[in-house]
PDB file of C-alpha atoms in Angstrom:
ATOM      1  CA  MET S   9      10.866  -3.707  -4.826  1.00  0.00           C
ATOM      2  CA  CYS S  10      10.200  -6.408  -2.027  1.00  0.00           C
ATOM      3  CA  THR S  11       9.205  -7.317   0.968  1.00  0.00           C
ATOM      4  CA  ILE S  12      11.893  -9.005   2.514  1.00  0.00           C
ATOM      5  CA  THR S  13      14.959  -6.702   1.959  1.00  0.00           C
ATOM      6  CA  PRO S  14      17.637  -8.744   3.375  1.00  0.00           C
ATOM      7  CA  VAL S  15      17.350 -11.514   0.354  1.00  0.00           C
ATOM      8  CA  SER S  16      17.434  -8.308  -1.961  1.00  0.00           C
ATOM      9  CA  VAL S  17      20.740  -7.293  -0.286  1.00  0.00           C
ATOM     10  CA  THR S  18      22.181 -11.041  -0.405  1.00  0.00           C
ATOM     11  CA  VAL S  19      21.676 -11.056  -4.207  1.00  0.00           C
ATOM     12  CA  GLY S  20      23.120  -7.762  -4.865  1.00  0.00           C
ATOM     13  CA  ALA S  21      20.253  -5.370  -5.699  1.00  0.00           C
ATOM     14  CA  ASN S  22      21.347  -2.017  -5.782  1.00  0.00           C
ATOM     15  CA  ARG S  23      18.154  -0.041  -5.557  1.00  0.00           C
ATOM     16  CA  ILE S  24      16.235  -1.990  -2.924  1.00  0.00           C
ATOM     17  CA  ILE S  25      12.618  -0.287  -2.037  1.00  0.00           C
ATOM     18  CA  PRO S  26      10.742  -2.090   0.509  1.00  0.00           C
ATOM     19  CA  THR S  27       7.125  -2.994   0.251  1.00  0.00           C
ATOM     20  CA  ILE S  28       4.235  -3.898   2.825  1.00  0.00           C
ATOM     21  CA  ALA S  29       3.770  -7.380   3.071  1.00  0.00           C
ATOM     22  CA  ILE S  30       4.605 -11.051   1.483  1.00  0.00           C
ATOM     23  CA  PRO S  31       1.179 -11.845   0.636  1.00  0.00           C
ATOM     24  CA  HIS S  32       0.451  -8.115  -0.746  1.00  0.00           C
ATOM     25  CA  PRO S  33       3.677  -6.619  -1.451  1.00  0.00           C
ATOM     26  CA  LEU S  34       1.949  -3.557  -3.158  1.00  0.00           C
ATOM     27  CA  GLY S  35      -1.247  -3.056  -1.088  1.00  0.00           C
ATOM     28  CA  ASN S  36      -2.861  -3.507   1.909  1.00  0.00           C
ATOM     29  CA  PRO S  37      -6.588  -5.089   1.590  1.00  0.00           C
ATOM     30  CA  ALA S  38      -7.529  -3.830   4.997  1.00  0.00           C
ATOM     31  CA  LEU S  39      -7.501  -0.185   3.792  1.00  0.00           C
ATOM     32  CA  SER S  40     -10.260   1.709   2.154  1.00  0.00           C
ATOM     33  CA  ARG S  41      -9.713   2.051  -1.906  1.00  0.00           C
ATOM     34  CA  GLU S  42      -8.932   5.642  -1.581  1.00  0.00           C
ATOM     35  CA  ASP S  43      -6.098   4.743   1.028  1.00  0.00           C
ATOM     36  CA  GLU S  44      -4.706   1.855  -0.497  1.00  0.00           C
ATOM     37  CA  PHE S  45      -4.304   3.691  -3.946  1.00  0.00           C
ATOM     38  CA  LYS S  46      -2.582   6.450  -1.687  1.00  0.00           C
ATOM     39  CA  LEU S  47       0.023   3.554  -0.715  1.00  0.00           C
ATOM     40  CA  ARG S  48       0.686   2.417  -4.108  1.00  0.00           C
ATOM     41  CA  ARG S  49       1.314   5.747  -5.321  1.00  0.00           C
ATOM     42  CA  LYS S  50       3.760   6.383  -2.838  1.00  0.00           C
ATOM     43  CA  LEU S  51       5.291   2.687  -3.433  1.00  0.00           C
ATOM     44  CA  VAL S  52       5.324   3.466  -7.276  1.00  0.00           C
ATOM     45  CA  GLU S  53       6.776   7.110  -6.713  1.00  0.00           C
ATOM     46  CA  ARG S  54       9.493   6.030  -4.418  1.00  0.00           C
ATOM     47  CA  ALA S  55      10.563   3.368  -7.199  1.00  0.00           C
ATOM     48  CA  LEU S  56      10.875   6.215  -9.436  1.00  0.00           C
ATOM     49  CA  VAL S  57      12.810   8.005  -7.489  1.00  0.00           C
ATOM     50  CA  ALA S  58      15.379   5.270  -7.020  1.00  0.00           C
ATOM     51  CA  LEU S  59      15.721   4.807 -10.380  1.00  0.00           C
ATOM     52  CA  GLN S  60      16.714   8.444 -11.225  1.00  0.00           C
ATOM     53  CA  THR S  61      18.952   8.479  -8.273  1.00  0.00           C
ATOM     54  CA  PRO S  62      22.647   7.302  -9.141  1.00  0.00           C
ATOM     55  CA  VAL S  63      23.802   4.879  -6.576  1.00  0.00           C
ATOM     56  CA  ASP S  64      27.632   3.379  -5.747  1.00  0.00           C
ATOM     57  CA  GLY S  65      26.743  -0.102  -4.655  1.00  0.00           C
ATOM     58  CA  GLN S  66      23.657  -1.086  -2.581  1.00  0.00           C
ATOM     59  CA  ARG S  67      20.897   1.461  -1.310  1.00  0.00           C
ATOM     60  CA  VAL S  68      17.432   0.819   0.574  1.00  0.00           C
ATOM     61  CA  PHE S  69      14.845   3.554   0.081  1.00  0.00           C
ATOM     62  CA  GLU S  70      12.866   3.950   3.046  1.00  0.00           C
ATOM     63  CA  ASP S  71      10.416   6.714   3.666  1.00  0.00           C
TER      64      ASP S  71
END
């Protein structure tokens, strides 16, 4: 999970999950508590799918 996907691509990460922003990679303090929870859950679920997905080379897991 990263905020700057080109850096992850450059260093050779094989599963890349883009996150929100550099100061708040896994959240957004401007959201309500409930909406931020939904956002975080979505990111974690995406990461779990990425871990279960066979990859050959690099892959960015976006929406």
